[in-house]
PDB file of C-alpha atoms in Angstrom:
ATOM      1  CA  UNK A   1     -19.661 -10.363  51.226  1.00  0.00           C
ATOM      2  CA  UNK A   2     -20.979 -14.178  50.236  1.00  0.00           C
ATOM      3  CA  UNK A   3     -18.918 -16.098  47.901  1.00  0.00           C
ATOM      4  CA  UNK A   4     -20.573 -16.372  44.571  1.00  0.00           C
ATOM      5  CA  UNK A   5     -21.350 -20.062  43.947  1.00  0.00           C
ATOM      6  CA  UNK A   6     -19.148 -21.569  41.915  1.00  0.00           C
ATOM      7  CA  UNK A   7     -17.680 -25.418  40.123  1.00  0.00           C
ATOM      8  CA  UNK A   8     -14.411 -26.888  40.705  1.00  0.00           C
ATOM      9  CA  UNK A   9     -13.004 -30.038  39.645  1.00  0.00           C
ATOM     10  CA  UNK A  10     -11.156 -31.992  42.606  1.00  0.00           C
ATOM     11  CA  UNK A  11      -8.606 -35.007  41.427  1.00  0.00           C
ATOM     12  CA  UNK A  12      -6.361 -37.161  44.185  1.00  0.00           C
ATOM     13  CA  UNK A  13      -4.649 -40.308  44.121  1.00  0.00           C
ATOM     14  CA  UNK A  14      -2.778 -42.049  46.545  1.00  0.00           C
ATOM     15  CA  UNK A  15      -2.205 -45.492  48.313  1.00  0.00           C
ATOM     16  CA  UNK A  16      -5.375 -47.111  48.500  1.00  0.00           C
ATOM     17  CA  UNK A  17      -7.190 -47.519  52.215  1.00  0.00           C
ATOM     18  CA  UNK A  18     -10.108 -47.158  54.179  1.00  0.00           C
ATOM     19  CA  UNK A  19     -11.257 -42.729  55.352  1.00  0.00           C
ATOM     20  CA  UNK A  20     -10.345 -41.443  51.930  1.00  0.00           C
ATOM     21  CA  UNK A  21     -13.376 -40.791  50.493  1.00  0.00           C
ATOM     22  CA  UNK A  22     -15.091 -39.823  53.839  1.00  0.00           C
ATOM     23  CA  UNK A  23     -12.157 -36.872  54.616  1.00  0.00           C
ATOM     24  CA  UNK A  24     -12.536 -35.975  51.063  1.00  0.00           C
ATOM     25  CA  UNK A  25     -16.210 -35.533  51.515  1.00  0.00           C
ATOM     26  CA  UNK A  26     -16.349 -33.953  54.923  1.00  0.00           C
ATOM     27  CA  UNK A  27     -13.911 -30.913  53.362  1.00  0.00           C
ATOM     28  CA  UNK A  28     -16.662 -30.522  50.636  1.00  0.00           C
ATOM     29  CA  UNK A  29     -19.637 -30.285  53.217  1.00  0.00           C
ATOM     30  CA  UNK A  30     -18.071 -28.170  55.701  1.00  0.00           C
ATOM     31  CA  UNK A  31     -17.421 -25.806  52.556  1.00  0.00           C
ATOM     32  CA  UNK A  32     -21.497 -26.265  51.313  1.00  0.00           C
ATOM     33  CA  UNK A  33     -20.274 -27.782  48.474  1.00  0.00           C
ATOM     34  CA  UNK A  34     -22.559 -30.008  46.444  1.00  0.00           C
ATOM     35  CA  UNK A  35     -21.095 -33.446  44.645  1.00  0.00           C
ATOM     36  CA  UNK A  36     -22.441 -33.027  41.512  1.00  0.00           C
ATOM     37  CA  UNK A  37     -20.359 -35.984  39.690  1.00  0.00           C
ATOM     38  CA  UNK A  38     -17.838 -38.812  40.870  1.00  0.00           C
ATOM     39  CA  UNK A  39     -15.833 -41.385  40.367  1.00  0.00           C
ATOM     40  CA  UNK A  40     -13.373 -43.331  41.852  1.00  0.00           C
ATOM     41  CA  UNK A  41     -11.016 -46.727  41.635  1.00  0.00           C
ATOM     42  CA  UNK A  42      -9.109 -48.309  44.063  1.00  0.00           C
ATOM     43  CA  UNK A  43      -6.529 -50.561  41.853  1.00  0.00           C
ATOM     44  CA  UNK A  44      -5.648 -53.757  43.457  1.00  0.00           C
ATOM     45  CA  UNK A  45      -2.697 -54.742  41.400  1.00  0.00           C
ATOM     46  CA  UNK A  46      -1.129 -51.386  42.115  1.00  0.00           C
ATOM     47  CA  UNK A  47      -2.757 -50.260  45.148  1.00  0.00           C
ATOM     48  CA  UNK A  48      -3.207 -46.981  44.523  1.00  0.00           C
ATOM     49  CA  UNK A  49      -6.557 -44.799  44.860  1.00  0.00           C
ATOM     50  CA  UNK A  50      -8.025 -42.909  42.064  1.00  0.00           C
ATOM     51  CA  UNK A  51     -10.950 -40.419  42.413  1.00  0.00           C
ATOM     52  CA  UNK A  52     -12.324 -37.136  40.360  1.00  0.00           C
ATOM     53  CA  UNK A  53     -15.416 -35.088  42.038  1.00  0.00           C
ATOM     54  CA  UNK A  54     -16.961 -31.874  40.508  1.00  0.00           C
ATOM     55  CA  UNK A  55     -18.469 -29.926  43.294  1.00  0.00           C
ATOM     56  CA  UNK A  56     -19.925 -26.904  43.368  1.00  0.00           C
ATOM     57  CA  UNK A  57     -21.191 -24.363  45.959  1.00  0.00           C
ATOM     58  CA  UNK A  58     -20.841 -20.734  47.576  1.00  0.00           C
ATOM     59  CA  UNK A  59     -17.293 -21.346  48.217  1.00  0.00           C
ATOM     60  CA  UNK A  60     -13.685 -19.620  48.166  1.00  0.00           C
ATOM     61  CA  UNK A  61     -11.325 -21.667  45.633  1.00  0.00           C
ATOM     62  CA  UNK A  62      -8.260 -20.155  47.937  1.00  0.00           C
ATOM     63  CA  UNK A  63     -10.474 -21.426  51.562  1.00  0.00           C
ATOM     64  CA  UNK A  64     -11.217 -25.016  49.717  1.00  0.00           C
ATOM     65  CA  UNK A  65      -7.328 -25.474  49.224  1.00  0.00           C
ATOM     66  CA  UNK A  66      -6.775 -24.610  52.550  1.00  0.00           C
ATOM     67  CA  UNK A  67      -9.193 -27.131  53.965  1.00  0.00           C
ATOM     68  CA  UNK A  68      -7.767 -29.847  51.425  1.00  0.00           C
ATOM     69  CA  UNK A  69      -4.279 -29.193  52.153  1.00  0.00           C
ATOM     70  CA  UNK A  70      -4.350 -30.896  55.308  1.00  0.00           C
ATOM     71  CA  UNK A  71      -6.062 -34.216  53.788  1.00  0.00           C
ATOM     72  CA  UNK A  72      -3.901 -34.557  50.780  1.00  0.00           C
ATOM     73  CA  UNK A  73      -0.859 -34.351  53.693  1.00  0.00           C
ATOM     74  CA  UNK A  74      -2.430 -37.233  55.559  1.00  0.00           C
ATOM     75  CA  UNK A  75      -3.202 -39.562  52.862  1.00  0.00           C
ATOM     76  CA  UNK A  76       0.049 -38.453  50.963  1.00  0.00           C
ATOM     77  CA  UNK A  77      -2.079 -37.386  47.848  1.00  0.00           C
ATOM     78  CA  UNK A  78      -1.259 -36.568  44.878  1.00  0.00           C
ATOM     79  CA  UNK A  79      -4.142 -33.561  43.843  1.00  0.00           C
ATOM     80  CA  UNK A  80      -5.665 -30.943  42.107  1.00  0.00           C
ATOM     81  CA  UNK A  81      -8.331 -28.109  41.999  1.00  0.00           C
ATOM     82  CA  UNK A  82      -9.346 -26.282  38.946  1.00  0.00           C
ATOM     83  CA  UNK A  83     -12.406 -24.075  38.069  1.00  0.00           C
ATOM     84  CA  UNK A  84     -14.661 -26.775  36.119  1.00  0.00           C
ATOM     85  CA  UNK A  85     -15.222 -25.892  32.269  1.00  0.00           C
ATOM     86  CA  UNK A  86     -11.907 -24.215  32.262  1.00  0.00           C
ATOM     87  CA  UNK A  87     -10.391 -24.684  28.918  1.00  0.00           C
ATOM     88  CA  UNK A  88      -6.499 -25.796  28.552  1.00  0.00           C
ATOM     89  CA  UNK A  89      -3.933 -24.047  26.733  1.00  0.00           C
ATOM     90  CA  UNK A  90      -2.980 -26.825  24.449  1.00  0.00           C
ATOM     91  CA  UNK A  91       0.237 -26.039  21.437  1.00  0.00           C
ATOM     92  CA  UNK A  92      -1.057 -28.484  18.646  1.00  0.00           C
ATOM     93  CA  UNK A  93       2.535 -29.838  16.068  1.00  0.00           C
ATOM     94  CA  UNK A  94       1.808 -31.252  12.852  1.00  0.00           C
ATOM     95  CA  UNK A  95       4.000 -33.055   9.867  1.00  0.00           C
ATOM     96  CA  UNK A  96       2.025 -33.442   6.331  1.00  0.00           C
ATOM     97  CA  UNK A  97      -1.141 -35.280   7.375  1.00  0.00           C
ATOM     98  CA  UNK A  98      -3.789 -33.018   8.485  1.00  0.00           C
ATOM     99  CA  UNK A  99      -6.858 -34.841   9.253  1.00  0.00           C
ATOM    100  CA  UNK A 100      -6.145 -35.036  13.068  1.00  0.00           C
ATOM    101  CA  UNK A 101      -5.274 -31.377  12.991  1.00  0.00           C
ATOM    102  CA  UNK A 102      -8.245 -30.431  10.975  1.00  0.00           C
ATOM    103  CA  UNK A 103     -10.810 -32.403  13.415  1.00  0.00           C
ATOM    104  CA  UNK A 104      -9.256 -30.267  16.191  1.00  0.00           C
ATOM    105  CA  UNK A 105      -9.242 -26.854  14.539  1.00  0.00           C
ATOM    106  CA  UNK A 106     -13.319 -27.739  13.755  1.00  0.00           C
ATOM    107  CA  UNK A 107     -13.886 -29.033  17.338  1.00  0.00           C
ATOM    108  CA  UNK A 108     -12.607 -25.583  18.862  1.00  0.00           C
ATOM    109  CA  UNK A 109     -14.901 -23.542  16.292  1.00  0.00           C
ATOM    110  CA  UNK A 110     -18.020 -25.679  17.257  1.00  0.00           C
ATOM    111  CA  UNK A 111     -17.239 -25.133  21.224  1.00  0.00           C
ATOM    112  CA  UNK A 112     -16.948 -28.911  21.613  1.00  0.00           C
ATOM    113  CA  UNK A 113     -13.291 -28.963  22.728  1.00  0.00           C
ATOM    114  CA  UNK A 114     -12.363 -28.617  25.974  1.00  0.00           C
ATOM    115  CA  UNK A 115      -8.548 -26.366  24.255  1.00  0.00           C
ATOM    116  CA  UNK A 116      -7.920 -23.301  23.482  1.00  0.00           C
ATOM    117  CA  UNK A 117      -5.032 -24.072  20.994  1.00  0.00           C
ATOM    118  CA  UNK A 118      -2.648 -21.504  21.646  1.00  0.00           C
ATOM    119  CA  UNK A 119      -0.692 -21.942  18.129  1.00  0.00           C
ATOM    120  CA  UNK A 120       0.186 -24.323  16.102  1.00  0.00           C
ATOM    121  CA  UNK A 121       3.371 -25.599  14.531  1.00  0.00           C
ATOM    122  CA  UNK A 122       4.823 -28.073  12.150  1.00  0.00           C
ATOM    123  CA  UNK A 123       8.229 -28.855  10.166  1.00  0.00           C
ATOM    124  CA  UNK A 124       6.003 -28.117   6.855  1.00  0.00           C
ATOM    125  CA  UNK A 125       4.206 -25.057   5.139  1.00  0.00           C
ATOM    126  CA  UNK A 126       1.228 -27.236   4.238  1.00  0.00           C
ATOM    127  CA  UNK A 127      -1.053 -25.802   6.901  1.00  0.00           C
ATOM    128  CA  UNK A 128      -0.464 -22.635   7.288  1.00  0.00           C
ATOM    129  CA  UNK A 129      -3.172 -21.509   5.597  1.00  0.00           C
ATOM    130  CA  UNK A 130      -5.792 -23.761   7.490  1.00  0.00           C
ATOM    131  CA  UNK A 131      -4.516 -23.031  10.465  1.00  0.00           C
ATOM    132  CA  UNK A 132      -4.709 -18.785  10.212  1.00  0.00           C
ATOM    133  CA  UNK A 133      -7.957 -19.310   8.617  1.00  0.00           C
ATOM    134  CA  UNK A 134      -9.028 -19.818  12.453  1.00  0.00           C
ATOM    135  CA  UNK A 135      -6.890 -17.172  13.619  1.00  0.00           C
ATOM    136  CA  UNK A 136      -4.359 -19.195  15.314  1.00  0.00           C
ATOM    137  CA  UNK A 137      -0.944 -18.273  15.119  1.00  0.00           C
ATOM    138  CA  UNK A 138       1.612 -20.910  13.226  1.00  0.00           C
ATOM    139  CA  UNK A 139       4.752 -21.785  13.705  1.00  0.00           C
ATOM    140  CA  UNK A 140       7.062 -23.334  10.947  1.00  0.00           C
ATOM    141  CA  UNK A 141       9.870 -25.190  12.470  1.00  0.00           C
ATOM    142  CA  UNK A 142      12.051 -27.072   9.894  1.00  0.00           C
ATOM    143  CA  UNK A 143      13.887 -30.276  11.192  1.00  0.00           C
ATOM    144  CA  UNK A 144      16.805 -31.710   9.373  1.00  0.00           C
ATOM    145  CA  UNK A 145      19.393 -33.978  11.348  1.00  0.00           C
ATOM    146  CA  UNK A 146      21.326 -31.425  11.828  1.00  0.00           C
ATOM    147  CA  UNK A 147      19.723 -28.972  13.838  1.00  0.00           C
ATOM    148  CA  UNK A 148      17.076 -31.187  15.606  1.00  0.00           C
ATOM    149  CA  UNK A 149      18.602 -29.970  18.956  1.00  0.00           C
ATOM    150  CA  UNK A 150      17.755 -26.383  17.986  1.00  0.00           C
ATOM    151  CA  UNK A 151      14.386 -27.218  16.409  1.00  0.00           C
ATOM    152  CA  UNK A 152      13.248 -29.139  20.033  1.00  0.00           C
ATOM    153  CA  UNK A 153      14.472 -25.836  21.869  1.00  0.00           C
ATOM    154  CA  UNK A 154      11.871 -23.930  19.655  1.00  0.00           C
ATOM    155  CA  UNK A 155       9.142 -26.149  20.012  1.00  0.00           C
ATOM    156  CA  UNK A 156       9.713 -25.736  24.415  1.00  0.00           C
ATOM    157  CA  UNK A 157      10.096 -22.155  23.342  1.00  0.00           C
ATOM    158  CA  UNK A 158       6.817 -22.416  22.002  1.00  0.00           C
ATOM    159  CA  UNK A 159       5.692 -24.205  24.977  1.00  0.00           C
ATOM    160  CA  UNK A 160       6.801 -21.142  27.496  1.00  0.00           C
ATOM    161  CA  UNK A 161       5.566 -18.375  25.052  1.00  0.00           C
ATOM    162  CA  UNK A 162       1.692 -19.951  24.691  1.00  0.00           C
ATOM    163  CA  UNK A 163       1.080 -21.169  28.156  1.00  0.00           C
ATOM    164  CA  UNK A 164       0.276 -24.432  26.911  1.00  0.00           C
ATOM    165  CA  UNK A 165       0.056 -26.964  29.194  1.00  0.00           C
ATOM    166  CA  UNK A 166      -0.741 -30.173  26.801  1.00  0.00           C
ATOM    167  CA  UNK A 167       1.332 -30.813  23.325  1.00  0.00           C
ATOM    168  CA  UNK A 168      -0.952 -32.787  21.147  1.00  0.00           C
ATOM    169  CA  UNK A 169       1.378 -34.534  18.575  1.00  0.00           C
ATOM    170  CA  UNK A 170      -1.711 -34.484  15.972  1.00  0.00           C
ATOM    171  CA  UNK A 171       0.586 -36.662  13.716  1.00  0.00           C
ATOM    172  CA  UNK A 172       3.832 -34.954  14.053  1.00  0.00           C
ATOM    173  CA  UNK A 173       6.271 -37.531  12.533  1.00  0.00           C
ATOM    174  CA  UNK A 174       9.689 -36.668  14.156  1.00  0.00           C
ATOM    175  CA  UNK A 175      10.924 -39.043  17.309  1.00  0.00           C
ATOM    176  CA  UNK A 176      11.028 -36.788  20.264  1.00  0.00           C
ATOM    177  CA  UNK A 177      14.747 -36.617  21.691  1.00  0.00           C
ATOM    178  CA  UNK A 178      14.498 -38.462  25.352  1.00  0.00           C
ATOM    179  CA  UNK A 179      15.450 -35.488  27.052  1.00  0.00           C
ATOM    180  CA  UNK A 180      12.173 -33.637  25.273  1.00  0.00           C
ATOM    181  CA  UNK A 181      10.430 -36.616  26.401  1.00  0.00           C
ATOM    182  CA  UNK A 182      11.480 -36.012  29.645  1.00  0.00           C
ATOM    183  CA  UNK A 183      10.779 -32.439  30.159  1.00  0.00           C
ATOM    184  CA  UNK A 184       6.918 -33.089  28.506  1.00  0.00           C
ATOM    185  CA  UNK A 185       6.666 -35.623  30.790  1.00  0.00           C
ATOM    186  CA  UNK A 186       2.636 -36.360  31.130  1.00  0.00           C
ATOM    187  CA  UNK A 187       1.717 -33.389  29.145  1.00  0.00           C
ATOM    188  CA  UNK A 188       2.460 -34.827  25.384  1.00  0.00           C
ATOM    189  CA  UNK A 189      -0.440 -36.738  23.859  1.00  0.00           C
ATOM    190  CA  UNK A 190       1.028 -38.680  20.419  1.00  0.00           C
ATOM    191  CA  UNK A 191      -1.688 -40.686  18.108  1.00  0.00           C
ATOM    192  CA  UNK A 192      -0.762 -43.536  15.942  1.00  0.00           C
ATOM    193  CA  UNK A 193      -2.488 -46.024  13.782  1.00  0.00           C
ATOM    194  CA  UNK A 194      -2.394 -49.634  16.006  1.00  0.00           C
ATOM    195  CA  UNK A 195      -0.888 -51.643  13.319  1.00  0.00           C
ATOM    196  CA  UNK A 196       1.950 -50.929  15.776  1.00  0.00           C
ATOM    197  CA  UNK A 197       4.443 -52.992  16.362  1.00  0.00           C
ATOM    198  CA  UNK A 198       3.426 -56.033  13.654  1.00  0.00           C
ATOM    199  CA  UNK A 199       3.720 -53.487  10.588  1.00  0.00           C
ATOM    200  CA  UNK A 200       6.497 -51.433  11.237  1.00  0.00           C
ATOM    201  CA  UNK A 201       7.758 -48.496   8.443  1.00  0.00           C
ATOM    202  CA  UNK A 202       6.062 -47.130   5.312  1.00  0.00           C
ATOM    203  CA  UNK A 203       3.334 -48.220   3.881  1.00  0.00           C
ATOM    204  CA  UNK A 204       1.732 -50.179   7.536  1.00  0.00           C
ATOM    205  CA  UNK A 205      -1.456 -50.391   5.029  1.00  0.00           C
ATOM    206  CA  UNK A 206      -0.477 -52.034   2.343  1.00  0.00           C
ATOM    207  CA  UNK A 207       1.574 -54.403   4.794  1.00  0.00           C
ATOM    208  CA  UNK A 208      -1.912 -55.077   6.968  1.00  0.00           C
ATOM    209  CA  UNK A 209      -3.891 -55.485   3.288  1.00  0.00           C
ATOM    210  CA  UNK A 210      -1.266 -58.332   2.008  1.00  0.00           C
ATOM    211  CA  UNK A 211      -2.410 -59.957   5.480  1.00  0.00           C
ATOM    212  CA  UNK A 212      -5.781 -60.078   5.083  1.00  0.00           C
ATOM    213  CA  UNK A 213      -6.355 -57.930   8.670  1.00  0.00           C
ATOM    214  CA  UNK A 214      -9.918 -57.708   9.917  1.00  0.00           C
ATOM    215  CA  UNK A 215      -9.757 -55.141  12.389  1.00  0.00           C
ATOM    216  CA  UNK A 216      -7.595 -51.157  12.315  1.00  0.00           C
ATOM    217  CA  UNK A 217      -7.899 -48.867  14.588  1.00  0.00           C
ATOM    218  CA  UNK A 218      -5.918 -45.689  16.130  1.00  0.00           C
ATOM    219  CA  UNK A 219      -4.098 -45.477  19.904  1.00  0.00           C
ATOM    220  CA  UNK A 220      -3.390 -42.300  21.888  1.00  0.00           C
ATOM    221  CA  UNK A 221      -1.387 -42.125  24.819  1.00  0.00           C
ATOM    222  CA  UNK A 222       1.317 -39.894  26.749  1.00  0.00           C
ATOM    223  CA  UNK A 223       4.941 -39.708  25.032  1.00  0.00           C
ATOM    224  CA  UNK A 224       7.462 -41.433  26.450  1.00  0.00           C
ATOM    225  CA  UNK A 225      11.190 -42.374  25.634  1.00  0.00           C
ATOM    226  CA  UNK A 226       9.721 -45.491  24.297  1.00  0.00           C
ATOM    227  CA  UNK A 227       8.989 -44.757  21.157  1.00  0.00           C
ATOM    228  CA  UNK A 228       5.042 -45.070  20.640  1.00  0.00           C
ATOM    229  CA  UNK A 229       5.104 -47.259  23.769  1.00  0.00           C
ATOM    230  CA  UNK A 230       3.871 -44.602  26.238  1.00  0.00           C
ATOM    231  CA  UNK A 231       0.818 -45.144  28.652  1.00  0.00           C
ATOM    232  CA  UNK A 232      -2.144 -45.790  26.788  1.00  0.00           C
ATOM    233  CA  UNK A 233      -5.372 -43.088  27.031  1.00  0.00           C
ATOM    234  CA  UNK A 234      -7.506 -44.235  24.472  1.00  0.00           C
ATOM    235  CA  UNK A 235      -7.930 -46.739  21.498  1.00  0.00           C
ATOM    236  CA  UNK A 236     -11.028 -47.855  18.818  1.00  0.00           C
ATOM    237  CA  UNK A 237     -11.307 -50.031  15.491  1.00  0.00           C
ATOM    238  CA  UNK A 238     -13.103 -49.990  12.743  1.00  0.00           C
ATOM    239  CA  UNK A 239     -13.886 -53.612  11.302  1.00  0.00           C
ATOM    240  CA  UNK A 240     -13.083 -54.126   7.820  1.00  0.00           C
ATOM    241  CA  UNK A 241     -12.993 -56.864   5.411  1.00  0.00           C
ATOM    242  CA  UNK A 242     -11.698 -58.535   1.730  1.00  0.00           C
ATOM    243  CA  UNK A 243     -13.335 -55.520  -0.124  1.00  0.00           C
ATOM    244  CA  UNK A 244     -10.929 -52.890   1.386  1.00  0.00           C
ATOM    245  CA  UNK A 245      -7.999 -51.499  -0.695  1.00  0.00           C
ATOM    246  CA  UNK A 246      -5.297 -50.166   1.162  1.00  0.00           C
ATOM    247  CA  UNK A 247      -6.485 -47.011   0.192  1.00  0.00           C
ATOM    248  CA  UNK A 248      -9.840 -47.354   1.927  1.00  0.00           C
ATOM    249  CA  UNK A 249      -7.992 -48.863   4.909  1.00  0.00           C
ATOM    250  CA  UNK A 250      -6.291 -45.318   4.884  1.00  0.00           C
ATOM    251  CA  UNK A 251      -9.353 -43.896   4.595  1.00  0.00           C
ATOM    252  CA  UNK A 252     -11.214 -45.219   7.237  1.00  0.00           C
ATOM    253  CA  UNK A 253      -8.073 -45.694   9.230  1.00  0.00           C
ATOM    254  CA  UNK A 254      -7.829 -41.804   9.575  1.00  0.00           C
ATOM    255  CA  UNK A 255     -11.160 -41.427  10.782  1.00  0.00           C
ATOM    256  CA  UNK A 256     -10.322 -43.089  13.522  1.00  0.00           C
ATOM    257  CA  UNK A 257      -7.350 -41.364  14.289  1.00  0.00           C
ATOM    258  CA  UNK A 258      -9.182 -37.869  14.545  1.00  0.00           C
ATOM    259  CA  UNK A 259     -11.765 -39.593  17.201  1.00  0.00           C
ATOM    260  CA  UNK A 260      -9.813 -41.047  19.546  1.00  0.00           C
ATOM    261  CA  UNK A 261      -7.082 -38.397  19.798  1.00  0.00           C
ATOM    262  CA  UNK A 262      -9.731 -36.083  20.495  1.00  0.00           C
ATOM    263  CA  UNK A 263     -11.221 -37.971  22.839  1.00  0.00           C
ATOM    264  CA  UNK A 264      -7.886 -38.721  24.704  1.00  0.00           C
ATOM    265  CA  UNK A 265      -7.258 -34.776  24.825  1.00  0.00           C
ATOM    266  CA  UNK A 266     -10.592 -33.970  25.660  1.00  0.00           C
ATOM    267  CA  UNK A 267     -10.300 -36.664  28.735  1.00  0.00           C
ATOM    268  CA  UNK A 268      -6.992 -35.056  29.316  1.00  0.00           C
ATOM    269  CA  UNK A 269      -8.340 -31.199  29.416  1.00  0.00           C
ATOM    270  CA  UNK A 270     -10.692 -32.456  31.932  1.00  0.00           C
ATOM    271  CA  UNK A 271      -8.654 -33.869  34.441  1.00  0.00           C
ATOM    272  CA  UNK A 272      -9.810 -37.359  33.755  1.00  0.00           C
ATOM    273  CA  UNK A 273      -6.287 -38.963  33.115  1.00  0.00           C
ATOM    274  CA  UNK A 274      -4.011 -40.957  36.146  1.00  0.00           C
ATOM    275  CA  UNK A 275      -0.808 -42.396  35.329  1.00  0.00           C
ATOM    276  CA  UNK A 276      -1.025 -45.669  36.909  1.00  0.00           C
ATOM    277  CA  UNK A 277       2.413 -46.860  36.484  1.00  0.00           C
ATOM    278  CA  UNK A 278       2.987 -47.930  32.659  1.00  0.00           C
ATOM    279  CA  UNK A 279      -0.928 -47.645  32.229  1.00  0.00           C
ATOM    280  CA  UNK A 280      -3.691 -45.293  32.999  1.00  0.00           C
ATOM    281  CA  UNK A 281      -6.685 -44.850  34.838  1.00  0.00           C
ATOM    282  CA  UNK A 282      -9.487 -42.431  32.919  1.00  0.00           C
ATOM    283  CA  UNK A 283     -12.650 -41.928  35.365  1.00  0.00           C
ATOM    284  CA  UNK A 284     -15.327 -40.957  32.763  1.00  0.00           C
TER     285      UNK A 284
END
């Protein structure tokens, strides 16, 4: 019986050199499969090779894995294959600010979020509510400094139980543990404002308004041990000017939170993300 045609997404990277692209190809056409969207970098600081293909064609996902297998061993690749327009299982945490969380719940609803957010939970009761009025399960995890230990073992708990395989901190304001950090490794997106590291502690707004800033902005990228330091995915600004108050820095500040987190996960769901030492590479 013919193999119903179907779309994958193919990601490698490796050492840069010359035949990658070419044995990459030549697995694709011996399968039938059409290149319907590409890109690639080769990096010459680092010298690594970056490329994401979606094919599609009358083709076995099991017999294309078999055919790549051999390539990736040559070139020493680092790879994937996934059906294309699969949605990831993402767990979503959130503290007492909900407009990132709130952008991501609506996204879902309107089909224009790669996730299917598994659950949702927080150290606060504030969203509970919002979040079963979408019929997604929530999770209230209370953190004191005493049982932080026990709290991090609930949210991996969590983790298991849903499948997920991103954690979007959607402004979850407790420091990951390094050993959390560790174990999330390249699978935990955190968004901040980018006043980061001139204003420092509470109030960054009112410390970037007594400075007369010109320019805020939001910056997503994987957690690391370094706090807020972690590769970079995505970053915007919004200009502003004299006539802002703080408050209207907040204001506009948070809008650009919600848009560039959910563009980082979204470029993150579809397989769009290399770690590229301490940086990234997103082929979009």
């Amino acid at each position: 019986m013919p193999e119903q045609d179907q779309s994958f997404v193919f990601t490698a990277q490796c050492a840069d050199g010359p035949g990658i692209v070419q044995a990459i190809s030549s697995v694709f056409v011996e399968h039938g499969a059409n290149i319907d969207e590409s890109q690639q970098f080769g990096d010459p600081l680092t010298g690594q090779f970056f490329l994401r293909a979606r094919v599609h064609g009358a083709m076995g996902e099991d017999a294309l894995r078999a055919s790549l297998g051999p390539v990736a061993e040559r070139f020493a690749m680092t790879w994937g294959l996934w059906p294309a327009g699969q949605r990831m299982k993402a767990l979503v945490m959130v503290s007492k600010l909900g407009h990132c969380l709130n952008d991501l719940l609506y996204r879902q609803q309107v089909g224009a979020l790669p996730l299917d957010i598994t659950a949702v939970g927080s150290n606060h009761l504030d969203f509970q509510k919002l979040v079963s009025s979408h019929d997604i399960p929530f999770h209230h995890i209370p953190v004191t400094a005493s049982n932080k230990p026990a709290a991090e073992g609930r949210l991996l708990e969590l983790v298991e139980a849903t499948g997920a395989e991103v954690v979007v901190l959607a402004r979850y304001m407790q420091v990951l543990s390094d050993d959390l950090c560790a174990q999330l490794a390249g699978r935990a997106i955190n968004i901040h404002h980018s006043f980061l590291p001139s204003f420092k502690g509470a109030r960054p707004y009112h410390q970037a308004h007594q400075r007369g800033v010109k320019l805020i902005g939001a910056t997503a990228h994987y957690v690391t041990a370094e706090l807020d330091e972690g590769p970079i995915i995505e970053q915007d600004v919004a200009r502003i000017d004299h006539g802002y108050s703080p408050e209207a820095m907040v204001v506009a500040g948070r809008d650009v939170e919600a848009q560039v987190l959910a563009r980082a996960v979204t470029w993150h769901a579809e397989h769009r993300v290399f770690p590229n030492g301490s940086s990234t590479v997103v082929l979009r």
